[in-house]
mmCIF file of C-alpha atoms in Angstrom:
data_model
loop_
_atom_site.group_PDB
_atom_site.id
_atom_site.type_symbol
_atom_site.label_atom_id
_atom_site.label_comp_id
_atom_site.label_asym_id
_atom_site.label_seq_id
_atom_site.Cartn_x
_atom_site.Cartn_y
_atom_site.Cartn_z
ATOM 1 C CA MET A 1 232.881 57.639 199.867
ATOM 2 C CA THR A 2 232.120 55.222 202.122
ATOM 3 C CA HIS A 3 232.168 55.296 205.957
ATOM 4 C CA SER A 4 232.950 52.809 208.515
ATOM 5 C CA PRO A 5 229.896 51.910 211.305
ATOM 6 C CA ARG A 6 231.295 54.170 214.318
ATOM 7 C CA LYS A 7 230.407 51.678 218.090
ATOM 8 C CA ARG A 8 230.239 55.853 220.094
ATOM 9 C CA PHE A 9 226.847 55.733 217.611
ATOM 10 C CA GLY A 10 225.764 52.629 218.321
ATOM 11 C CA GLN A 11 226.246 52.571 214.296
ATOM 12 C CA ASN A 12 224.703 48.706 212.727
ATOM 13 C CA PHE A 13 223.643 49.091 208.997
ATOM 14 C CA LEU A 14 220.497 47.647 207.203
ATOM 15 C CA THR A 15 222.140 46.168 204.214
ATOM 16 C CA ASP A 16 219.648 43.047 203.503
ATOM 17 C CA GLN A 17 217.537 43.551 200.346
ATOM 18 C CA THR A 18 215.341 40.776 201.509
ATOM 19 C CA VAL A 19 214.613 43.111 204.584
ATOM 20 C CA LEU A 20 215.040 46.560 203.743
ATOM 21 C CA HIS A 21 211.458 45.509 201.033
ATOM 22 C CA GLU A 22 209.678 43.952 203.847
ATOM 23 C CA ILE A 23 210.551 46.658 206.384
ATOM 24 C CA ILE A 24 208.920 48.833 203.628
ATOM 25 C CA ARG A 25 205.547 46.508 203.143
ATOM 26 C CA ALA A 26 205.081 46.833 207.088
ATOM 27 C CA ILE A 27 205.914 50.958 206.851
ATOM 28 C CA ALA A 28 203.627 50.930 203.306
ATOM 29 C CA PRO A 29 204.490 54.921 201.771
ATOM 30 C CA SER A 30 201.876 56.872 200.079
ATOM 31 C CA ALA A 31 203.260 60.283 197.803
ATOM 32 C CA ASP A 32 202.542 62.478 200.136
ATOM 33 C CA ASP A 33 203.260 60.879 203.447
ATOM 34 C CA LEU A 34 205.038 63.311 206.671
ATOM 35 C CA MET A 35 207.657 61.577 207.393
ATOM 36 C CA VAL A 36 210.505 61.564 208.934
ATOM 37 C CA GLU A 37 213.423 58.989 209.385
ATOM 38 C CA ILE A 38 215.449 58.397 212.233
ATOM 39 C CA GLY A 39 219.291 57.436 211.891
ATOM 40 C CA PRO A 40 219.382 56.900 207.813
ATOM 41 C CA GLY A 41 223.221 55.941 208.184
ATOM 42 C CA GLN A 42 224.105 54.979 204.638
ATOM 43 C CA GLY A 43 220.672 55.284 203.454
ATOM 44 C CA ALA A 44 219.387 51.703 202.494
ATOM 45 C CA LEU A 45 216.002 52.584 203.724
ATOM 46 C CA THR A 46 215.545 56.147 202.938
ATOM 47 C CA ALA A 47 216.958 54.681 198.859
ATOM 48 C CA LEU A 48 213.580 52.887 198.823
ATOM 49 C CA LEU A 49 211.264 55.077 201.120
ATOM 50 C CA LEU A 50 211.934 58.079 198.120
ATOM 51 C CA GLN A 51 211.221 55.109 195.483
ATOM 52 C CA ALA A 52 207.271 56.292 197.114
ATOM 53 C CA LEU A 53 207.633 59.915 199.031
ATOM 54 C CA THR A 54 207.296 63.027 197.143
ATOM 55 C CA ALA A 55 209.825 63.970 199.815
ATOM 56 C CA LEU A 56 211.643 62.295 203.570
ATOM 57 C CA HIS A 57 213.006 64.736 206.596
ATOM 58 C CA ALA A 58 216.096 62.734 208.290
ATOM 59 C CA VAL A 59 217.567 63.594 211.211
ATOM 60 C CA GLU A 60 221.747 62.006 211.538
ATOM 61 C CA LEU A 61 223.761 62.362 214.117
ATOM 62 C CA ASP A 62 226.976 61.812 212.062
ATOM 63 C CA ARG A 63 228.502 64.431 210.437
ATOM 64 C CA ASP A 64 230.355 62.599 207.964
ATOM 65 C CA LEU A 65 227.222 60.403 206.943
ATOM 66 C CA VAL A 66 224.921 64.408 206.552
ATOM 67 C CA ARG A 67 227.891 64.732 204.259
ATOM 68 C CA LEU A 68 227.483 61.056 202.413
ATOM 69 C CA LEU A 69 223.625 61.529 202.234
ATOM 70 C CA GLN A 70 224.139 65.128 200.332
ATOM 71 C CA LYS A 71 225.732 63.171 197.999
ATOM 72 C CA LYS A 72 223.235 60.243 197.484
ATOM 73 C CA PHE A 73 219.950 62.666 197.118
ATOM 74 C CA SER A 74 218.936 65.476 196.463
ATOM 75 C CA PRO A 75 217.833 67.986 198.647
ATOM 76 C CA ASP A 76 214.823 68.819 197.953
ATOM 77 C CA ARG A 77 213.740 65.038 198.212
ATOM 78 C CA LEU A 78 215.461 63.825 201.048
ATOM 79 C CA ILE A 79 215.564 66.721 203.377
ATOM 80 C CA LEU A 80 218.145 66.466 206.384
ATOM 81 C CA HIS A 81 218.467 67.730 209.392
ATOM 82 C CA SER A 82 221.911 67.678 211.440
ATOM 83 C CA GLY A 83 221.596 67.095 215.126
ATOM 84 C CA ASP A 84 220.534 64.773 218.036
ATOM 85 C CA ALA A 85 217.479 62.953 217.603
ATOM 86 C CA LEU A 86 217.387 63.784 221.317
ATOM 87 C CA GLN A 87 217.346 67.144 221.089
ATOM 88 C CA PHE A 88 214.990 67.479 218.092
ATOM 89 C CA ASP A 89 211.915 69.401 218.116
ATOM 90 C CA PHE A 90 209.979 66.715 215.638
ATOM 91 C CA GLY A 91 206.662 68.591 216.285
ATOM 92 C CA SER A 92 208.471 71.714 213.978
ATOM 93 C CA LEU A 93 207.821 69.611 211.222
ATOM 94 C CA VAL A 94 204.693 69.178 211.412
ATOM 95 C CA ALA A 95 202.265 70.801 208.651
ATOM 96 C CA SER A 96 198.389 71.738 209.381
ATOM 97 C CA GLY A 97 196.210 68.545 209.347
ATOM 98 C CA ARG A 98 198.867 66.464 208.638
ATOM 99 C CA SER A 99 200.531 64.172 211.542
ATOM 100 C CA LEU A 100 203.920 62.265 211.333
ATOM 101 C CA ARG A 101 205.152 58.690 210.773
ATOM 102 C CA ILE A 102 208.414 58.730 211.957
ATOM 103 C CA VAL A 103 210.816 55.420 211.016
ATOM 104 C CA GLY A 104 213.908 54.382 212.123
ATOM 105 C CA ASN A 105 216.739 52.157 213.194
ATOM 106 C CA LEU A 106 216.759 53.119 216.203
ATOM 107 C CA PRO A 107 220.685 52.677 218.024
ATOM 108 C CA TYR A 108 220.326 50.412 220.528
ATOM 109 C CA ASN A 109 222.005 52.861 223.448
ATOM 110 C CA ILE A 110 219.740 55.531 223.591
ATOM 111 C CA SER A 111 216.402 53.381 222.086
ATOM 112 C CA SER A 112 214.693 53.728 225.868
ATOM 113 C CA PRO A 113 215.430 57.481 226.031
ATOM 114 C CA LEU A 114 214.520 58.534 222.672
ATOM 115 C CA LEU A 115 210.871 56.112 222.884
ATOM 116 C CA PHE A 116 210.224 58.420 225.623
ATOM 117 C CA HIS A 117 211.621 61.730 223.866
ATOM 118 C CA LEU A 118 209.147 61.207 220.934
ATOM 119 C CA ALA A 119 206.247 60.488 223.476
ATOM 120 C CA ARG A 120 206.054 64.070 223.772
ATOM 121 C CA PHE A 121 204.988 64.165 220.172
ATOM 122 C CA VAL A 122 202.080 61.083 220.225
ATOM 123 C CA SER A 123 199.429 64.136 219.231
ATOM 124 C CA GLN A 124 200.963 64.791 216.208
ATOM 125 C CA VAL A 125 202.006 61.917 215.261
ATOM 126 C CA ARG A 126 200.239 59.271 212.708
ATOM 127 C CA ASP A 127 202.485 55.812 213.027
ATOM 128 C CA GLN A 128 205.735 54.795 214.277
ATOM 129 C CA HIS A 129 208.049 51.903 212.709
ATOM 130 C CA PHE A 130 211.521 51.247 214.423
ATOM 131 C CA MET A 131 213.814 48.654 213.883
ATOM 132 C CA LEU A 132 215.310 48.276 217.306
ATOM 133 C CA GLN A 133 217.065 45.681 220.448
ATOM 134 C CA LYS A 134 214.472 42.728 220.173
ATOM 135 C CA GLU A 135 214.438 42.566 224.005
ATOM 136 C CA VAL A 136 213.507 46.316 224.262
ATOM 137 C CA VAL A 137 210.793 45.696 221.658
ATOM 138 C CA GLU A 138 209.395 42.313 223.544
ATOM 139 C CA ARG A 139 209.618 44.803 226.837
ATOM 140 C CA MET A 140 207.371 47.255 225.202
ATOM 141 C CA VAL A 141 205.132 44.848 224.168
ATOM 142 C CA ALA A 142 204.718 42.761 227.099
ATOM 143 C CA GLU A 143 201.556 41.622 228.847
ATOM 144 C CA PRO A 144 201.225 41.722 232.414
ATOM 145 C CA GLY A 145 202.987 38.525 234.696
ATOM 146 C CA SER A 146 205.172 38.448 231.831
ATOM 147 C CA LYS A 147 209.089 38.782 233.346
ATOM 148 C CA ASP A 148 209.369 41.028 230.436
ATOM 149 C CA TYR A 149 206.461 43.180 231.503
ATOM 150 C CA GLY A 150 207.611 47.039 233.715
ATOM 151 C CA ARG A 151 208.416 50.232 233.551
ATOM 152 C CA LEU A 152 208.178 50.194 229.575
ATOM 153 C CA SER A 153 205.667 47.919 228.640
ATOM 154 C CA VAL A 154 203.060 50.250 231.498
ATOM 155 C CA MET A 155 204.724 54.162 230.025
ATOM 156 C CA LEU A 156 204.421 53.123 226.022
ATOM 157 C CA GLN A 157 201.131 51.294 226.114
ATOM 158 C CA TRP A 158 199.767 54.372 228.228
ATOM 159 C CA ARG A 159 200.123 56.079 224.606
ATOM 160 C CA TYR A 160 200.134 53.356 221.745
ATOM 161 C CA GLN A 161 198.857 50.769 220.846
ATOM 162 C CA MET A 162 202.182 48.316 219.836
ATOM 163 C CA GLU A 163 203.212 44.880 217.303
ATOM 164 C CA LEU A 164 206.157 43.414 217.714
ATOM 165 C CA LEU A 165 205.924 42.367 213.439
ATOM 166 C CA PHE A 166 209.277 40.267 212.635
ATOM 167 C CA VAL A 167 212.496 39.553 213.849
ATOM 168 C CA VAL A 168 215.661 40.619 212.385
ATOM 169 C CA PRO A 169 218.506 38.660 212.463
ATOM 170 C CA PRO A 170 221.892 39.998 213.101
ATOM 171 C CA ALA A 171 223.602 38.800 209.273
ATOM 172 C CA ALA A 172 221.480 41.281 208.091
ATOM 173 C CA PHE A 173 223.605 44.396 209.483
ATOM 174 C CA ASP A 174 226.930 45.380 208.896
ATOM 175 C CA PRO A 175 228.964 44.923 211.598
ATOM 176 C CA PRO A 176 226.424 41.596 212.857
ATOM 177 C CA PRO A 177 225.497 43.485 215.803
ATOM 178 C CA LYS A 178 225.314 40.566 218.829
ATOM 179 C CA VAL A 179 221.249 40.242 219.489
ATOM 180 C CA ASP A 180 218.601 39.254 217.445
ATOM 181 C CA SER A 181 216.785 43.046 216.423
ATOM 182 C CA ALA A 182 212.754 43.241 215.883
ATOM 183 C CA ILE A 183 210.282 46.211 213.976
ATOM 184 C CA VAL A 184 207.987 46.832 216.040
ATOM 185 C CA ARG A 185 204.580 49.082 214.600
ATOM 186 C CA MET A 186 203.978 51.866 217.585
ATOM 187 C CA ILE A 187 200.338 53.746 216.755
ATOM 188 C CA PRO A 188 199.072 56.461 219.354
ATOM 189 C CA VAL A 189 196.303 55.671 221.417
ATOM 190 C CA ALA A 190 193.380 58.324 220.693
ATOM 191 C CA ALA A 191 191.796 57.895 223.847
ATOM 192 C CA PRO A 192 194.806 57.542 226.289
ATOM 193 C CA LEU A 193 193.847 56.698 229.908
ATOM 194 C CA ASP A 194 193.298 60.367 231.493
ATOM 195 C CA CYS A 195 196.383 60.895 233.909
ATOM 196 C CA GLU A 196 199.485 63.151 234.042
ATOM 197 C CA GLN A 197 202.038 62.400 232.974
ATOM 198 C CA HIS A 198 205.200 63.213 235.498
ATOM 199 C CA LYS A 199 202.288 61.113 238.196
ATOM 200 C CA LEU A 200 202.305 58.439 235.873
ATOM 201 C CA GLU A 201 206.227 58.030 235.482
ATOM 202 C CA ARG A 202 206.588 58.277 239.521
ATOM 203 C CA VAL A 203 204.295 56.015 240.466
ATOM 204 C CA VAL A 204 205.395 53.349 237.886
ATOM 205 C CA THR A 205 209.426 53.784 238.289
ATOM 206 C CA LYS A 206 208.362 53.010 242.139
ATOM 207 C CA ALA A 207 206.595 50.067 241.916
ATOM 208 C CA PHE A 208 209.599 48.493 239.558
ATOM 209 C CA SER A 209 213.075 49.612 241.148
ATOM 210 C CA GLN A 210 212.116 46.559 243.537
ATOM 211 C CA ARG A 211 210.462 43.774 241.275
ATOM 212 C CA ARG A 212 210.840 41.026 244.056
ATOM 213 C CA LYS A 213 208.549 43.044 246.406
ATOM 214 C CA VAL A 214 205.140 43.331 246.461
ATOM 215 C CA ILE A 215 203.971 46.005 245.654
ATOM 216 C CA ARG A 216 202.707 47.477 249.533
ATOM 217 C CA ASN A 217 206.120 47.277 249.931
ATOM 218 C CA CYS A 218 207.066 49.170 246.406
ATOM 219 C CA LEU A 219 204.756 52.212 246.653
ATOM 220 C CA ALA A 220 204.873 52.491 250.765
ATOM 221 C CA ASP A 221 206.100 55.788 250.470
ATOM 222 C CA LEU A 222 203.066 57.198 248.777
ATOM 223 C CA PHE A 223 199.782 55.066 249.203
ATOM 224 C CA THR A 224 198.451 53.202 251.967
ATOM 225 C CA GLU A 225 196.673 49.957 251.903
ATOM 226 C CA ALA A 226 193.490 51.274 251.545
ATOM 227 C CA GLN A 227 194.379 53.279 248.371
ATOM 228 C CA LEU A 228 196.114 50.592 246.618
ATOM 229 C CA ILE A 229 192.360 48.242 247.441
ATOM 230 C CA GLN A 230 190.938 51.778 246.131
ATOM 231 C CA ALA A 231 192.813 51.280 242.448
ATOM 232 C CA GLY A 232 191.250 47.776 242.240
ATOM 233 C CA ILE A 233 195.100 46.237 243.247
ATOM 234 C CA ASP A 234 195.691 43.411 245.321
ATOM 235 C CA PRO A 235 198.334 44.904 248.304
ATOM 236 C CA LYS A 236 200.263 41.593 247.610
ATOM 237 C CA ALA A 237 200.469 41.088 244.506
ATOM 238 C CA ARG A 238 204.126 41.455 242.660
ATOM 239 C CA PRO A 239 203.899 45.056 240.360
ATOM 240 C CA GLU A 240 204.123 42.905 237.110
ATOM 241 C CA THR A 241 201.031 41.121 237.551
ATOM 242 C CA VAL A 242 199.513 44.893 237.727
ATOM 243 C CA GLY A 243 198.192 46.064 234.332
ATOM 244 C CA LEU A 244 197.601 50.013 233.165
ATOM 245 C CA GLU A 245 194.045 50.736 234.307
ATOM 246 C CA PRO A 246 195.517 50.467 238.039
ATOM 247 C CA TYR A 247 198.420 52.189 238.031
ATOM 248 C CA VAL A 248 196.571 54.782 235.804
ATOM 249 C CA ARG A 249 193.882 55.046 238.851
ATOM 250 C CA LEU A 250 197.411 55.226 241.698
ATOM 251 C CA ALA A 251 198.872 58.807 239.407
ATOM 252 C CA ARG A 252 195.336 60.064 239.719
ATOM 253 C CA LEU A 253 195.827 59.256 243.579
ATOM 254 C CA LEU A 254 199.207 61.062 244.030
#
């Protein structure tokens, strides 16, 4: 049974065996890990994961691929969840005393919303290893002051330690995407800075809505100049030069 990649699902299947084995080395699966793969596709990474794992959960939207995977793998080894990862309750997989390890080649067209959805389950997660568009990973790990630093950087760095592990060229996929990909490791921060997520989201979204303006002007609707100074921010600073902690202090002031 063969499957033609579907553009509407953002399907680019990783086929390069060298890259697949490099990903496995980065993940380092152990037999009793509670692991879930997002978008297993035709099962190239799945097969290698199952060489190490007793069982693996997988979330797949494409019903044709679900049927293909059901034929390839035993149901007691690969536990398939047919549905949209953006709607899936990852917390439902968590067993007592065991935290989730999440892996996947995330579709480029939903990568940011999916990362924010997964952040809801961060307290139940041990680590995450994802293949994403290189440009997205660069934004995730960007430091203040760089052109890539923005809303995604702040919101994810609040909850995760992240590292770009290696770059994957288009030739490693079928069909080849038009951009480079990268593998990112995401480890939940043990004690994130205390603030309410929706307040931080509001501050950061507003701050980065007009990057060329100084932060005083971007946040004029929410804070006085005195409040910015109280949070340790120069009112004339650009939003992309302000680190995570000052944004958290602003969120607490809301």
